[in-house]
mmCIF file of C-alpha atoms and ligand atoms in Angstrom:
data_model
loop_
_atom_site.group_PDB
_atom_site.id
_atom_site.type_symbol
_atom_site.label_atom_id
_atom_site.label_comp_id
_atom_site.label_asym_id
_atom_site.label_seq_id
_atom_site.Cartn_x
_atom_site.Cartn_y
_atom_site.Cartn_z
ATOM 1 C CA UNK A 1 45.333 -1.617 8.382
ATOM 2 C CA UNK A 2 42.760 -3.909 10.254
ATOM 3 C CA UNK A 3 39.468 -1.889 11.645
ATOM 4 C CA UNK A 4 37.625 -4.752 13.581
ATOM 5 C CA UNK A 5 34.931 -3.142 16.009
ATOM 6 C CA UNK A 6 33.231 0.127 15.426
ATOM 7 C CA UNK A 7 34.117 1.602 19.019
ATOM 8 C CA UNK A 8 32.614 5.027 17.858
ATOM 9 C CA UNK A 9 28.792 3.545 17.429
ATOM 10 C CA UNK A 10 26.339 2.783 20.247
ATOM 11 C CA UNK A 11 25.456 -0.863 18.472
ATOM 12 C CA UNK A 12 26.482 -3.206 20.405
ATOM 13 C CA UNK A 13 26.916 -6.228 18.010
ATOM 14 C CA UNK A 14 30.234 -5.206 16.472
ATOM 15 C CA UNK A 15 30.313 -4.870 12.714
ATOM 16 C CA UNK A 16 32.227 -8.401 12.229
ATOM 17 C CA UNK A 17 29.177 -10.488 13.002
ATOM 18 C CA UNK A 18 27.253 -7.705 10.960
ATOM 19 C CA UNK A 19 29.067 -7.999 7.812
ATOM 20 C CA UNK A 20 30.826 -11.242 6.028
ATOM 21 C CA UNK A 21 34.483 -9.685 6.143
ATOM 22 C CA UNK A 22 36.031 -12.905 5.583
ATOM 23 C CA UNK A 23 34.432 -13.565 2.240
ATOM 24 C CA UNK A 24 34.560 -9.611 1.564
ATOM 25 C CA UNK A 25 37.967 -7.963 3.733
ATOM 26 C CA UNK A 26 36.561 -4.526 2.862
ATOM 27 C CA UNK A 27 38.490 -3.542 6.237
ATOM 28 C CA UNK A 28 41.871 -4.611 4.639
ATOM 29 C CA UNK A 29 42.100 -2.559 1.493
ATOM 30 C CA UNK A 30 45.562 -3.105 1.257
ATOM 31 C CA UNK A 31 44.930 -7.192 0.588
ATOM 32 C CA UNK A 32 44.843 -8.219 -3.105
ATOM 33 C CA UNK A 33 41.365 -9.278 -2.442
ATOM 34 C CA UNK A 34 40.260 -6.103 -1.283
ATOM 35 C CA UNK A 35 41.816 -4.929 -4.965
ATOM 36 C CA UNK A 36 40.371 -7.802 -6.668
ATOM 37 C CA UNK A 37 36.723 -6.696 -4.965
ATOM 38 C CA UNK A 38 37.079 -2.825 -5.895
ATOM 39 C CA UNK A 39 38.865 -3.644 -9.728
ATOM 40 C CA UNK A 40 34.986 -5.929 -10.188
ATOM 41 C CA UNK A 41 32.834 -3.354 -9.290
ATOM 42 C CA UNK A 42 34.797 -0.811 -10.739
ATOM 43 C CA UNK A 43 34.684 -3.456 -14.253
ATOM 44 C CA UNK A 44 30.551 -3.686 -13.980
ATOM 45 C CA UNK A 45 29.821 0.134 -12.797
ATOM 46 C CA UNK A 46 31.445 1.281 -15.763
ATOM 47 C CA UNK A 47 29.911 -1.489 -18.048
ATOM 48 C CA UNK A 48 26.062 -1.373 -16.731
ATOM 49 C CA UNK A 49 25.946 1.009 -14.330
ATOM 50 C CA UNK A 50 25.749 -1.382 -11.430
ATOM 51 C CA UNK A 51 27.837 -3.707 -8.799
ATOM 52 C CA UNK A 52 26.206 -6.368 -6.262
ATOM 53 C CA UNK A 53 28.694 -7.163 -3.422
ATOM 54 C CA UNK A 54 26.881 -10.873 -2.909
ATOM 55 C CA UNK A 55 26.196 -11.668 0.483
ATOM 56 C CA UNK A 56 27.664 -9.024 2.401
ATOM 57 C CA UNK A 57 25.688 -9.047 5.132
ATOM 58 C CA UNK A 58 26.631 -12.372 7.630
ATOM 59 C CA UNK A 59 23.836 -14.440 7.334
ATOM 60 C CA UNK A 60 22.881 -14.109 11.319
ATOM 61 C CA UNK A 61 22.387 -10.050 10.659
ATOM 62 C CA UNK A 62 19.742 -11.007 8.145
ATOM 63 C CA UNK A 63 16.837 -11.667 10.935
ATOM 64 C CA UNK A 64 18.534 -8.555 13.057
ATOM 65 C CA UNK A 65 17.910 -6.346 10.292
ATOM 66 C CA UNK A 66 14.585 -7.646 9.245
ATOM 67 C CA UNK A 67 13.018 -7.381 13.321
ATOM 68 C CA UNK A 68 14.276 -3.752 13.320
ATOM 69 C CA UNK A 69 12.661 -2.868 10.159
ATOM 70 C CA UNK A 70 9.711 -4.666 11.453
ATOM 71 C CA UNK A 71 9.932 -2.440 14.637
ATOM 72 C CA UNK A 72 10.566 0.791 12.857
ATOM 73 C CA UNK A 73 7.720 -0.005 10.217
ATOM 74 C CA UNK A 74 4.830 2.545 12.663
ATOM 75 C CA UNK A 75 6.719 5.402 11.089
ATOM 76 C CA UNK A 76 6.575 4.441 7.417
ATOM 77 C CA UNK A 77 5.106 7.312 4.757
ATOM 78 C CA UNK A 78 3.482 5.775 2.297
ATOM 79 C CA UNK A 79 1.848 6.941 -0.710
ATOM 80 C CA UNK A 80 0.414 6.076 -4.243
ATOM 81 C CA UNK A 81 0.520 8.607 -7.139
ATOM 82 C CA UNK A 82 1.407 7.990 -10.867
ATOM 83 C CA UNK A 83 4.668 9.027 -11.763
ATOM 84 C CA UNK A 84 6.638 9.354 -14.858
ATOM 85 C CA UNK A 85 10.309 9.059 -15.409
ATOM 86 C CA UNK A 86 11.247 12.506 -14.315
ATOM 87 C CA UNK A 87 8.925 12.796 -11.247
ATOM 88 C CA UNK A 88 7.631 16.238 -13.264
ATOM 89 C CA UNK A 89 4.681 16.852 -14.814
ATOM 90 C CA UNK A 90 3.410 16.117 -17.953
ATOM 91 C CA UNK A 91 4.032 18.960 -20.828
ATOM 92 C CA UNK A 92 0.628 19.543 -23.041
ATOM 93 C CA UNK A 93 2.750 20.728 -25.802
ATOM 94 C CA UNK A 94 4.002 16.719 -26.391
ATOM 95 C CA UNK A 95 1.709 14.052 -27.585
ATOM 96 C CA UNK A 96 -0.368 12.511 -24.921
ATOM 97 C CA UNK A 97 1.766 8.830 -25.515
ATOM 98 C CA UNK A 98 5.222 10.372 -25.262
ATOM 99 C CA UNK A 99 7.550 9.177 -22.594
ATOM 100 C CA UNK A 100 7.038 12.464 -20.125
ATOM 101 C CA UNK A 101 3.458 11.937 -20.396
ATOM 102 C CA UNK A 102 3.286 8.738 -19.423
ATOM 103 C CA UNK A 103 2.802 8.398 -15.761
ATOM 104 C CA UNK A 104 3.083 5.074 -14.145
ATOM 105 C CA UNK A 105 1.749 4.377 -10.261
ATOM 106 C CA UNK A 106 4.038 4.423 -8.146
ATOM 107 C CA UNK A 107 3.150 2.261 -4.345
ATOM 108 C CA UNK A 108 5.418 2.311 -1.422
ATOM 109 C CA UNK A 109 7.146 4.396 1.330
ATOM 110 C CA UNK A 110 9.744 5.505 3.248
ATOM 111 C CA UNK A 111 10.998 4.593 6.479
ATOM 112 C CA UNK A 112 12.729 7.691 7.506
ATOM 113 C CA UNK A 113 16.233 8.419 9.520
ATOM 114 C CA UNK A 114 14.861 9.777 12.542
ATOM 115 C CA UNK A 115 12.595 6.368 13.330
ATOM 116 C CA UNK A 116 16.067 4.351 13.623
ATOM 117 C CA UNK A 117 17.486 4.055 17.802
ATOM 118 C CA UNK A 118 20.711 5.146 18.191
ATOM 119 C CA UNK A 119 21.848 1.502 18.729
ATOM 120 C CA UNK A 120 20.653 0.639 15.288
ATOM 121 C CA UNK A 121 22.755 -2.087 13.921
ATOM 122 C CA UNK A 122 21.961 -0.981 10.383
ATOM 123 C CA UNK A 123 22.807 2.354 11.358
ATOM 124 C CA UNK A 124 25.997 1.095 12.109
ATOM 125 C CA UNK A 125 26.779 -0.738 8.946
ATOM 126 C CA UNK A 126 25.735 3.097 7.054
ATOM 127 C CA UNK A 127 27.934 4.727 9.566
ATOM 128 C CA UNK A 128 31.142 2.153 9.048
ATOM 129 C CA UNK A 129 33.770 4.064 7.829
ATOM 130 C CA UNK A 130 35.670 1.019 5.811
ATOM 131 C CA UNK A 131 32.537 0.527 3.686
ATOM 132 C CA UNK A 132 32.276 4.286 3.105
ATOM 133 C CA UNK A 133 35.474 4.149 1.929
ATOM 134 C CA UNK A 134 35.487 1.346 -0.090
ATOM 135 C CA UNK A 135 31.897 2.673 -1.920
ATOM 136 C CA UNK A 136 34.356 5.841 -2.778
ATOM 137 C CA UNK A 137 36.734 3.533 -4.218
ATOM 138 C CA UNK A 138 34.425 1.598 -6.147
ATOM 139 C CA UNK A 139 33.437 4.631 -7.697
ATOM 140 C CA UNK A 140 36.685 6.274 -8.151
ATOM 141 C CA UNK A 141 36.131 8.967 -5.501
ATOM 142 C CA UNK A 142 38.165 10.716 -3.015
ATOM 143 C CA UNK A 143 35.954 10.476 0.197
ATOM 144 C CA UNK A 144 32.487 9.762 0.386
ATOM 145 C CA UNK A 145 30.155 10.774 3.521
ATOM 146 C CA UNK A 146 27.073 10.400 5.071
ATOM 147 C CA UNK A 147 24.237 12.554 3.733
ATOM 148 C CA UNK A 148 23.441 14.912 6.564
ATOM 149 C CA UNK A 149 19.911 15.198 5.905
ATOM 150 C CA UNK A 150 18.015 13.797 9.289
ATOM 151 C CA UNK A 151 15.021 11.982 7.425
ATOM 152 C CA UNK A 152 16.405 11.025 3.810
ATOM 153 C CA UNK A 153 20.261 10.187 5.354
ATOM 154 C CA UNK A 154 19.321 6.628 5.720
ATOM 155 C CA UNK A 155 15.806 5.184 4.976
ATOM 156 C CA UNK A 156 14.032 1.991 4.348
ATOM 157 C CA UNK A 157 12.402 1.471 0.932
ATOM 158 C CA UNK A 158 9.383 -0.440 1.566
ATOM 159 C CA UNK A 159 7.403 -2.305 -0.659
ATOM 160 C CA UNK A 160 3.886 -3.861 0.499
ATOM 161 C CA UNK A 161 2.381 -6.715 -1.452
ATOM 162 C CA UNK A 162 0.644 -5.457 -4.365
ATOM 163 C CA UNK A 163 2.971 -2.160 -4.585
ATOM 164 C CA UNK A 164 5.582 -1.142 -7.246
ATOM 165 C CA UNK A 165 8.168 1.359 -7.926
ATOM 166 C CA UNK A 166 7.334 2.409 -12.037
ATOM 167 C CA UNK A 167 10.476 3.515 -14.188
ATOM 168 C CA UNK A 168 12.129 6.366 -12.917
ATOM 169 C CA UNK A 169 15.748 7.623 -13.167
ATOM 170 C CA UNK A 170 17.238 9.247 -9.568
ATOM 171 C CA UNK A 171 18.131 12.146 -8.954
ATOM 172 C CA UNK A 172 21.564 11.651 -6.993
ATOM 173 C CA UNK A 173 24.543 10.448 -8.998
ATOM 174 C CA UNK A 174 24.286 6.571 -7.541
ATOM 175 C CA UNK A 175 22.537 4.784 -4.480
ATOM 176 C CA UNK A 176 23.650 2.428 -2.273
ATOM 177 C CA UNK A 177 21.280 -0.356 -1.000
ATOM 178 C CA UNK A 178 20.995 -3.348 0.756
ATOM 179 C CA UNK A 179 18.090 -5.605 0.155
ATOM 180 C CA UNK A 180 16.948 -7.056 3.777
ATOM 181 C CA UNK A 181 13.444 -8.919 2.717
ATOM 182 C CA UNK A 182 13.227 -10.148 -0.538
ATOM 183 C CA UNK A 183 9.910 -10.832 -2.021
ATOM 184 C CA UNK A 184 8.636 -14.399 -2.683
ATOM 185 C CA UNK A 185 7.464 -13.373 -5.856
ATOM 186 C CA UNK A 186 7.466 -10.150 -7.723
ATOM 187 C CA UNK A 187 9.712 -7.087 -6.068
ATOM 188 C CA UNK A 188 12.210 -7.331 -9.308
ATOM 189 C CA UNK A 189 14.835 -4.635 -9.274
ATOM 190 C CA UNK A 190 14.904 -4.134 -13.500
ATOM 191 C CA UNK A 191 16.884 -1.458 -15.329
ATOM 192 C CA UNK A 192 17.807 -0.242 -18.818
ATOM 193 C CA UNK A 193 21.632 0.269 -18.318
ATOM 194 C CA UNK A 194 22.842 4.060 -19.815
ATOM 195 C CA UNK A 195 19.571 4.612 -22.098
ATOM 196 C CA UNK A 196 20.040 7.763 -21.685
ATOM 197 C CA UNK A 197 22.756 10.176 -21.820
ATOM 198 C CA UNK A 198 23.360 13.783 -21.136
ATOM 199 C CA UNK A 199 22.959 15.319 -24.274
ATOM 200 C CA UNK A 200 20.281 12.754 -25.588
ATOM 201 C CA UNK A 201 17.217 11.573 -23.521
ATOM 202 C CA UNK A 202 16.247 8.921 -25.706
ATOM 203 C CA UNK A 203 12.341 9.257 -25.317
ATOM 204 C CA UNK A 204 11.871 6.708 -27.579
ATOM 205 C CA UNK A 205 13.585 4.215 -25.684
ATOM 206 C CA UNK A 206 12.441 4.944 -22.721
ATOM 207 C CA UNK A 207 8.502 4.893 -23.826
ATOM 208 C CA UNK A 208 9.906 1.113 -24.913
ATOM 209 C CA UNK A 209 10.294 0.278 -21.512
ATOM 210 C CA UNK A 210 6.985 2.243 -20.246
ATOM 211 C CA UNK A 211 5.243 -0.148 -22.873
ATOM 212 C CA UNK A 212 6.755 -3.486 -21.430
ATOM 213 C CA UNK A 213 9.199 -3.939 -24.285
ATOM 214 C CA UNK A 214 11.775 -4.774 -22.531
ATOM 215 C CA UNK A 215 14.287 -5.601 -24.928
ATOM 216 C CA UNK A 216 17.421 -2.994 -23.125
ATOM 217 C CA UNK A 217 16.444 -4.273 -19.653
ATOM 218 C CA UNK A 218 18.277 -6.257 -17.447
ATOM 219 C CA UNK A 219 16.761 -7.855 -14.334
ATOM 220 C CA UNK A 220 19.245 -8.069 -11.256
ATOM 221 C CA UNK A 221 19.241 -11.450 -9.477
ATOM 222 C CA UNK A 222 19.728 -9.917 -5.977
ATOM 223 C CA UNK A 223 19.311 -12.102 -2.990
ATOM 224 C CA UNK A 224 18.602 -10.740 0.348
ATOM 225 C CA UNK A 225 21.997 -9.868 2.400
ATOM 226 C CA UNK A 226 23.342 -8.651 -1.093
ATOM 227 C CA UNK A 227 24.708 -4.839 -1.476
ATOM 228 C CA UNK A 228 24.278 -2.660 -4.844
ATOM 229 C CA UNK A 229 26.035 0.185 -6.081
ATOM 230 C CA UNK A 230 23.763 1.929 -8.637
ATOM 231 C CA UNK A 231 23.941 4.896 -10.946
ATOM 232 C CA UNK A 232 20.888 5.715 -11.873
ATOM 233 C CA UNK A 233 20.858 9.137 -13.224
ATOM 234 C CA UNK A 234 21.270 7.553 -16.373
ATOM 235 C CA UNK A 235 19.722 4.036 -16.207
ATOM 236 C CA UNK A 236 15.912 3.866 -16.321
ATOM 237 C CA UNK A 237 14.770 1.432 -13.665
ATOM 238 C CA UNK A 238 12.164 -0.023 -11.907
ATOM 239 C CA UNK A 239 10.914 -2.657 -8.924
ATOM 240 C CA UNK A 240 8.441 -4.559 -10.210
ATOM 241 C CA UNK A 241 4.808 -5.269 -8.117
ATOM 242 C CA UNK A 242 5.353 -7.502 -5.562
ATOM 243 C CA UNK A 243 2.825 -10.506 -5.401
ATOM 244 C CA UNK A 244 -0.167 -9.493 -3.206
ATOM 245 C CA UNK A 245 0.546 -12.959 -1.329
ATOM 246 C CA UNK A 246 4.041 -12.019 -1.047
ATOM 247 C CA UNK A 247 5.892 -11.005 2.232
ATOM 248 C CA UNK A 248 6.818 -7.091 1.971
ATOM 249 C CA UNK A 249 10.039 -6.193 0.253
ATOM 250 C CA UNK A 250 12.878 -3.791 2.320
ATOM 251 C CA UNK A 251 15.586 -2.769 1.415
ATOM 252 C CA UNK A 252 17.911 -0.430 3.381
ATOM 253 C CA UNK A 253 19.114 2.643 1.426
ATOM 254 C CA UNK A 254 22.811 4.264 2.132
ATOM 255 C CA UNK A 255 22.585 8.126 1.237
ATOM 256 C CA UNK A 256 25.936 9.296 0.671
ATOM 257 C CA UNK A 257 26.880 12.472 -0.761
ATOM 258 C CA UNK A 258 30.794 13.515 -2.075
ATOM 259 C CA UNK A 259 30.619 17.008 0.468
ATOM 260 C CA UNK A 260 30.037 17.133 3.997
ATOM 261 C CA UNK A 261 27.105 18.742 5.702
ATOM 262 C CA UNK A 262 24.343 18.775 2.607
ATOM 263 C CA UNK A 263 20.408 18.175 3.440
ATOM 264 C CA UNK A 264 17.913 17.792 1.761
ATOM 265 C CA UNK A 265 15.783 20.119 -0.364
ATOM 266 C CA UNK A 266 12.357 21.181 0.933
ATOM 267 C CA UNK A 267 9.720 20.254 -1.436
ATOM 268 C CA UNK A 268 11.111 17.064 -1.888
ATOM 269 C CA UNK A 269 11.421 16.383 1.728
ATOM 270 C CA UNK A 270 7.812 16.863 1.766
ATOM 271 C CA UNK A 271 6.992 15.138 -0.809
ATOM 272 C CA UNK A 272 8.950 11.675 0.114
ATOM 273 C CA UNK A 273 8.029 12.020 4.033
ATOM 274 C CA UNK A 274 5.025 13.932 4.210
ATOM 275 C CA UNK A 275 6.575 16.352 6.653
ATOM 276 C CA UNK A 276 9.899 18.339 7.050
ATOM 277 C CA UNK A 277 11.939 19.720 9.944
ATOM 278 C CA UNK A 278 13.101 23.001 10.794
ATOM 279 C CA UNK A 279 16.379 22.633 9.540
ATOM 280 C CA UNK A 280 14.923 22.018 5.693
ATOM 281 C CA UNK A 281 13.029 25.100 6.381
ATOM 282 C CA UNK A 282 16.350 27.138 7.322
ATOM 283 C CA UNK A 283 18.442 25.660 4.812
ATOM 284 C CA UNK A 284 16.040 26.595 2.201
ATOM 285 C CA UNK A 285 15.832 29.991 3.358
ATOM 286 C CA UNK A 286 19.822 30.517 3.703
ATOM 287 C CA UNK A 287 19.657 28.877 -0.097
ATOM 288 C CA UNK A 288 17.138 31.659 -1.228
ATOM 289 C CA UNK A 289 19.645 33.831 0.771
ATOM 290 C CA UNK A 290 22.763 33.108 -1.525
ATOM 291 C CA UNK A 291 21.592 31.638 -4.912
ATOM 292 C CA UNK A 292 18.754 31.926 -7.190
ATOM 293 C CA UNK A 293 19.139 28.081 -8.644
ATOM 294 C CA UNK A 294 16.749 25.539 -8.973
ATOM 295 C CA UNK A 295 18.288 23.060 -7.487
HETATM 296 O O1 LIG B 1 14.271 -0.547 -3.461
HETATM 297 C C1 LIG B 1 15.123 -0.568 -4.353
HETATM 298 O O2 LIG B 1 15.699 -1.594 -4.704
HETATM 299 C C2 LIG B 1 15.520 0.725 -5.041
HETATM 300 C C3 LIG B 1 14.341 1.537 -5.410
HETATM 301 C C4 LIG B 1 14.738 2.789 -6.158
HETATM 302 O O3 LIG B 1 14.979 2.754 -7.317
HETATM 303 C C5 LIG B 1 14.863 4.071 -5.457
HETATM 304 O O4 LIG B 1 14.650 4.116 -4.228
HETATM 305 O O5 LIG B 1 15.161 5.088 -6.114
HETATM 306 FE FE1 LIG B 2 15.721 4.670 -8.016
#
């Protein structure tokens, strides 16, 4: 099978001068390198957690990528609170140094979905169907798709100078980024690979990292253009501050999900964007219609 152009998006710089599909034929899954590719990233998800795809982006979408983000940046929601691992609150009943009680500032924002144009050529990388099905691959799914939700579906992760993103884990089962502008200094992507698992939290171990002993963490080398697959429900991990004379850091997250059709939950909407849309506020209430869950 060879997919060349992307005939159902509005972008009109086709996805071969977006992507690097000569050093990385993730439209050809039936060549041995496209095995080769998937059989690595299968080998380092299952070790650590993690896979970089080097260089996937062609070097001439780098500054198309960076001017959109630069054009979308007006609608970025920024905010600075101190968070701990969990995103919860501290519990009174622990001691005040314990791993839950330790909350960490947290500096950044969000660019959200509905800020991209239609003709978005980062969009239509997200969109591409061969890299959503090679993501699936790499992590031994059936199908992946596109996370319906219209303001956390695709985002950009932004990182001023002098912000961070403290130790957290995440709440969906992996992420998919790209990192667009790198920092000059600072901006590390760090993380603690499987510390815990999910019958043991390993508090201890994670307080190690909240103290700066760093002894389980691993810092990823990732160069702008570069695409990572990341579980981090179960990894502890972090980007470091980036220098206050640094340029700001983006990076482009994919939000994939394994069903069709799922958005967003309402409180957190709010909480990442500042604001929600109607359809949070209707999909909550058909939620609280049918189950009683948390989550
Ligand atoms: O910007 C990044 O590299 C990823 C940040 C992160 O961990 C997250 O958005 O959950
Ligand atoms: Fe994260």
């Amino acid at each position: 099978m060879i997919l060349v152009g992307h005939p159902q998006h509005p972008c009109p710089i086709p996805i071969t001068e977006l992507l690097d599909l000569a050093r990385h034929p993730i439209d050809r899954p039936n060549s041995p390198e496209y095995s080769s590719m998937v059989a690595e990233a299968r080998k380092t998800l299952a070790e650590d957690g993690c896979a970089v795809i080097p260089q996937l982006l062609a070097s001439a979408a780098l500054p198309i990528m960076s001017a959109e983000i630069h054009r979308i940046r007006p609608f970025l929601h920024e905010s600075r609170i101190p968070i701990n691992p969990y995103f919860s609150e501290g519990d009174l009943t622990l001691p005040a140094d314990h791993a839950i009680n330790t909350f960490i500032e947290r500096s950044g924002g969000f660019i959200p979905r509905d800020a991209f144009d239609a003709t978005s050529a980062i969009d239509a990388i997200y969109q591409w169907p061969p890299l959503l099905a090679f993501i699936a691959d790499c992590l031994e799914l059936p199908q992946i798709h596109c996370f319906s939700d219209p303001l956390a579906g695709l985002t950009i992760n932004v990182l001023d100078p002098g912000q961070q993103f403290a130790w957290h884990y995440d709440t969906n089962d992996f992420a998919v980024t790209i990192l667009v502008d790198e920092a000059s200094k600072g901006g590390l992507f760090q993380y603690s690979p499987n510390i815990r698992s999910a019958d043991n939290e390993n508090f201890e171990g994670v307080k190690a990292c909240q103290d700066e002993n760093l002894a389980t963490v691993r810092t990823l080398q990732l160069q702008a253009g570069d695409l990572q697959i990341f579980r981090g429900r179960f990894s502890l991990h972090r980007v470091t501050r980036v220098d206050r004379d640094s340029p700001a850091r983006h990076t482009a997250v994919f939000a994939y999900t394994e069903r069709p059709g799922v958005i967003g939950r309402l409180e957190r909407t709010k909480q990442l964007f500042g604001r929600a849309l109607p359809i949070h506020e209707e999909a909550e209430q058909a939620r609280t219609r049918t189950d009683r869950l948390m989550d």
